[in-house]
Amino acid sequence: LQNVPLFQDLSAAELEEISPLFAERTFKKNTVLFVEGDPGEEFFLVQTGAVKVYRIDNAKEIILSLFREGDFFGEMALIQQGMRRSASVETLEDCSMYTLTRSDFQQFMERSPKLCLRLLEVTMERLRKANEQIYDLTFLDVRSRTVKMICRLSEQYGTPKPGGTLINMKLTHQQLANMVGTVRESVTKVLQDLQEDGIIAIDKKYILVKEPESLKKQIY
Ligand code: CMP
């Protein structure tokens, strides 16, 4: 747990105190962990794998966030008394998670100001991203939004490889479209154009950003 950013400021004693409270659980790919409106009983920490946070309206889906190793979710319904899950969460890969019950999570928050501060810090980062998403959806066209999403994914999940930065997250065009707020065909077109211009390459659904500077210049 000491490698988890949320716990980075905790002392060895505090880590020892919280570690036994976590249950380790595994979930297969494409498992819905909970849906929007469910009562919230658990806090989740991703040990391995990836999940999407999403909302659905008439079979249309908007992906609000992706989480990977070291990320946490499910804190909102636990912190806000009387509130339910604000969004649904589904695994994108086989996952291993640490979970904490509502009462253990609340007790530990009450005892650890450092944990609360860190939680607040991560929440602000998420609010910043949500503001950015509002800005993008209001002011940018689909092409720019798609390009910006690729830039962001590359910064968050990119690993340097010969020839560019590989986005270490397998996403379908439909999933990218659901993150950008558009239809699959539009994303496919943008990705094709970027490939033709030699800015990105795609191999087995993984995106390789070959020319990051040229990519950024495509945002208007
Ligand atoms: P909770 O409301 O309990 O269940 C859904 C979880 O998704 C929520 O807690 C947060 O952990 C996470 N979540 C909801 N909205 C966002 C968002 N806009 N950005 C990042 N994470 C979110």
Short mmCIF file of N, CA and C and ligand atoms in Angstrom, two decimals, residues 34 53 64-65 67 72-78 84-89 126 130 133, ligand 1:
data_model
loop_
_atom_site.label_atom_id
_atom_site.label_comp_id
_atom_site.label_asym_id
_atom_site.label_seq_id
_atom_site.Cartn_x
_atom_site.Cartn_y
_atom_site.Cartn_z
N PHE A 34 -20.72 -1.48 -9.63
CA PHE A 34 -21.96 -0.91 -9.10
C PHE A 34 -22.51 0.04 -10.14
N VAL A 53 -15.44 4.92 -15.28
CA VAL A 53 -16.54 5.54 -14.53
C VAL A 53 -17.44 6.16 -15.59
N LEU A 64 -16.76 9.29 -17.74
CA LEU A 64 -16.29 10.45 -16.97
C LEU A 64 -14.82 10.33 -16.62
N SER A 65 -14.37 9.11 -16.41
CA SER A 65 -12.96 8.94 -16.01
C SER A 65 -12.53 7.49 -16.19
N PHE A 67 -9.71 4.72 -14.45
CA PHE A 67 -8.79 4.54 -13.33
C PHE A 67 -7.95 3.29 -13.52
N PHE A 72 -8.09 5.29 -6.80
CA PHE A 72 -9.21 4.86 -5.96
C PHE A 72 -10.50 5.45 -6.50
N PHE A 73 -11.63 4.85 -6.09
CA PHE A 73 -12.95 5.39 -6.44
C PHE A 73 -13.98 4.87 -5.44
N GLY A 74 -15.18 5.47 -5.52
CA GLY A 74 -16.26 5.04 -4.63
C GLY A 74 -16.27 5.78 -3.31
N GLU A 75 -15.47 6.86 -3.23
CA GLU A 75 -15.40 7.62 -1.97
C GLU A 75 -16.58 8.58 -1.81
N MET A 76 -17.19 9.01 -2.92
CA MET A 76 -18.21 10.06 -2.83
C MET A 76 -19.43 9.64 -2.03
N ALA A 77 -19.98 8.47 -2.36
CA ALA A 77 -21.17 8.00 -1.65
C ALA A 77 -20.86 7.69 -0.18
N LEU A 78 -19.59 7.47 0.13
CA LEU A 78 -19.22 7.18 1.53
C LEU A 78 -19.04 8.46 2.33
N ARG A 84 -26.14 8.54 -2.86
CA ARG A 84 -25.89 7.24 -3.49
C ARG A 84 -24.77 7.35 -4.52
N ARG A 85 -24.46 6.25 -5.19
CA ARG A 85 -23.38 6.27 -6.20
C ARG A 85 -23.68 7.30 -7.28
N SER A 86 -22.72 8.16 -7.55
CA SER A 86 -22.93 9.25 -8.50
C SER A 86 -22.75 8.79 -9.96
N ALA A 87 -22.18 7.62 -10.14
CA ALA A 87 -21.92 7.11 -11.49
C ALA A 87 -21.74 5.59 -11.38
N SER A 88 -21.69 4.93 -12.53
CA SER A 88 -21.47 3.48 -12.56
C SER A 88 -20.00 3.20 -12.82
N VAL A 89 -19.54 2.03 -12.40
CA VAL A 89 -18.15 1.65 -12.64
C VAL A 89 -18.09 0.22 -13.17
N ARG A 126 -9.35 15.98 -9.67
CA ARG A 126 -10.48 15.46 -10.45
C ARG A 126 -11.42 16.59 -10.84
N ALA A 130 -12.56 17.72 -14.51
CA ALA A 130 -13.98 17.85 -14.87
C ALA A 130 -14.24 19.23 -15.47
N GLN A 133 -13.09 19.18 -18.91
CA GLN A 133 -14.06 18.46 -19.75
C GLN A 133 -15.24 19.38 -20.12
P1 CMP B 1 -19.23 7.27 -5.91
O1 CMP B 1 -20.22 8.34 -6.20
O2 CMP B 1 -19.32 6.60 -4.58
O3 CMP B 1 -19.33 6.15 -7.05
C1 CMP B 1 -18.91 6.53 -8.38
C2 CMP B 1 -17.48 6.98 -8.28
O4 CMP B 1 -16.90 7.43 -9.48
C3 CMP B 1 -17.41 8.24 -7.37
O5 CMP B 1 -17.74 7.85 -6.05
C4 CMP B 1 -16.00 8.70 -7.66
O6 CMP B 1 -15.05 7.90 -7.01
C5 CMP B 1 -15.92 8.44 -9.17
N1 CMP B 1 -16.30 9.63 -9.97
C6 CMP B 1 -17.53 10.15 -10.17
N2 CMP B 1 -17.48 11.22 -10.97
C7 CMP B 1 -16.18 11.40 -11.31
C8 CMP B 1 -15.47 12.33 -12.12
N3 CMP B 1 -16.09 13.31 -12.77
N4 CMP B 1 -14.13 12.19 -12.21
C9 CMP B 1 -13.50 11.19 -11.59
N5 CMP B 1 -14.10 10.29 -10.81
C10 CMP B 1 -15.43 10.37 -10.66
#
